[in-house]
């Protein structure tokens, strides 16, 4: 039922690293982009990073640029998010999602169609 399945979340100390993975649950879905979003308690969902399937283009939120790296493995239909130098403010539920269009902005969550259930990332100080 869940199109995408996130994994790799957990508890880590500030300055540590985590690697999140987003894998297709069953069939491959149409997607021009794959994105990562996060939502912390009491806050709105925010864009983290995105990557195109065919172009190799990547996009990052200013808050994670230089610390996070998004990558893909099309053979496995998997998208990863390597998170380094983690900060307590990175604590959130992280979601992956697919974007079926190329128009508009990849930071717009409403332009994504299928979403995973999320994986919790907690960074302690």
Coordinates of C-alpha atoms in Angstrom, one line a residue:
X1 CA 0.0 0.0 0.0
X2 CA 2.8 2.4 0.8
X3 CA 4.5 3.5 -2.4
X4 CA 7.8 4.4 -0.7
X5 CA 9.4 3.0 2.4
X6 CA 11.9 5.0 4.4
X7 CA 14.6 3.4 6.6
X8 CA 17.8 4.4 8.4
X9 CA 16.4 6.8 10.9
X10 CA 17.3 6.6 14.6
X11 CA 19.0 8.3 17.5
X12 CA 22.3 10.0 17.0
X13 CA 24.4 12.5 18.8
X14 CA 25.1 16.0 17.4
X15 CA 27.9 15.9 14.9
X16 CA 27.1 12.3 14.0
X17 CA 25.8 10.9 10.7
X18 CA 22.9 8.9 9.5
X19 CA 22.0 7.5 6.1
X20 CA 18.4 7.4 5.1
X21 CA 17.1 5.2 2.3
X22 CA 13.9 5.4 0.3
X23 CA 12.9 2.3 -1.5
X24 CA 9.9 1.5 -3.8
X25 CA 7.3 -0.8 -2.3
X26 CA 6.6 -3.0 -5.2
X27 CA 6.3 -1.6 -8.7
X28 CA 8.3 1.4 -9.9
X29 CA 6.2 4.6 -10.0
X30 CA 6.4 7.4 -12.5
X31 CA 8.7 10.1 -11.2
X32 CA 10.8 12.9 -12.6
X33 CA 12.1 13.8 -9.2
X34 CA 12.5 12.2 -5.8
X35 CA 12.5 14.4 -2.8
X36 CA 13.1 14.4 0.9
X37 CA 11.0 16.4 3.3
X38 CA 10.9 16.6 7.1
X39 CA 8.5 17.7 9.7
X40 CA 9.4 18.5 13.3
X41 CA 6.8 18.6 16.1
X42 CA 4.8 21.8 16.0
X43 CA 6.4 22.9 12.7
X44 CA 5.3 22.8 9.0
X45 CA 6.7 20.3 6.6
X46 CA 9.8 21.6 4.9
X47 CA 11.8 20.7 1.9
X48 CA 15.2 19.0 2.4
X49 CA 16.6 17.8 -0.9
X50 CA 15.5 16.5 -4.3
X51 CA 17.1 14.6 -7.2
X52 CA 16.1 14.0 -10.8
X53 CA 15.9 10.5 -12.1
X54 CA 17.5 11.2 -15.5
X55 CA 19.4 14.4 -15.2
X56 CA 21.4 13.9 -12.1
X57 CA 20.4 17.3 -10.8
X58 CA 20.3 17.8 -7.1
X59 CA 18.6 20.5 -4.9
X60 CA 19.1 21.3 -1.3
X61 CA 17.5 23.5 1.3
X62 CA 19.9 26.1 2.6
X63 CA 19.7 24.6 6.1
X64 CA 21.3 21.3 5.0
X65 CA 23.5 22.4 2.1
X66 CA 27.0 21.1 2.6
X67 CA 25.9 18.6 5.2
X68 CA 23.4 16.4 3.5
X69 CA 23.9 14.6 0.2
X70 CA 21.1 13.1 -1.9
X71 CA 21.8 10.2 -4.3
X72 CA 20.0 7.6 -6.3
X73 CA 20.4 4.0 -7.4
X74 CA 18.0 3.6 -10.3
X75 CA 18.7 -0.1 -10.7
X76 CA 17.3 -0.6 -7.2
X77 CA 14.8 2.3 -7.5
X78 CA 16.3 3.7 -4.3
X79 CA 17.0 7.2 -3.2
X80 CA 19.4 7.9 -0.3
X81 CA 20.1 10.8 2.0
X82 CA 23.5 10.9 3.6
X83 CA 23.3 13.2 6.6
X84 CA 26.5 14.4 8.2
X85 CA 27.3 16.9 10.9
X86 CA 23.8 16.4 12.3
X87 CA 22.4 19.1 14.6
X88 CA 19.6 18.9 17.1
X89 CA 17.5 21.1 14.8
X90 CA 17.6 18.3 12.2
X91 CA 15.4 16.3 14.5
X92 CA 12.2 15.4 12.6
X93 CA 10.3 12.8 10.8
X94 CA 11.8 12.4 7.3
X95 CA 9.7 11.6 4.4
X96 CA 10.5 10.7 0.8
X97 CA 8.2 11.4 -2.0
X98 CA 8.0 11.3 -5.8
X99 CA 7.3 14.2 -8.1
X100 CA 5.5 13.5 -11.4
X101 CA 6.1 16.8 -13.1
X102 CA 9.1 18.9 -14.1
X103 CA 7.3 22.3 -14.0
X104 CA 7.3 24.5 -11.0
X105 CA 9.6 24.2 -8.0
X106 CA 10.9 21.0 -6.4
X107 CA 10.6 22.6 -3.0
X108 CA 6.8 22.7 -3.3
X109 CA 5.5 19.6 -1.4
X110 CA 2.1 19.9 -3.1
X111 CA 3.7 19.0 -6.4
X112 CA 4.6 15.5 -5.1
X113 CA 2.2 12.7 -5.4
X114 CA 3.2 9.6 -3.5
X115 CA 4.7 9.7 0.0
X116 CA 6.3 7.3 2.4
X117 CA 5.2 6.9 6.0
X118 CA 8.4 8.6 7.3
X119 CA 11.3 7.6 9.5
X120 CA 12.2 9.4 12.8
X121 CA 15.5 11.1 13.1
X122 CA 16.5 12.3 16.5
X123 CA 19.7 14.2 17.2
X124 CA 20.7 14.8 20.8
X125 CA 23.0 17.5 21.9

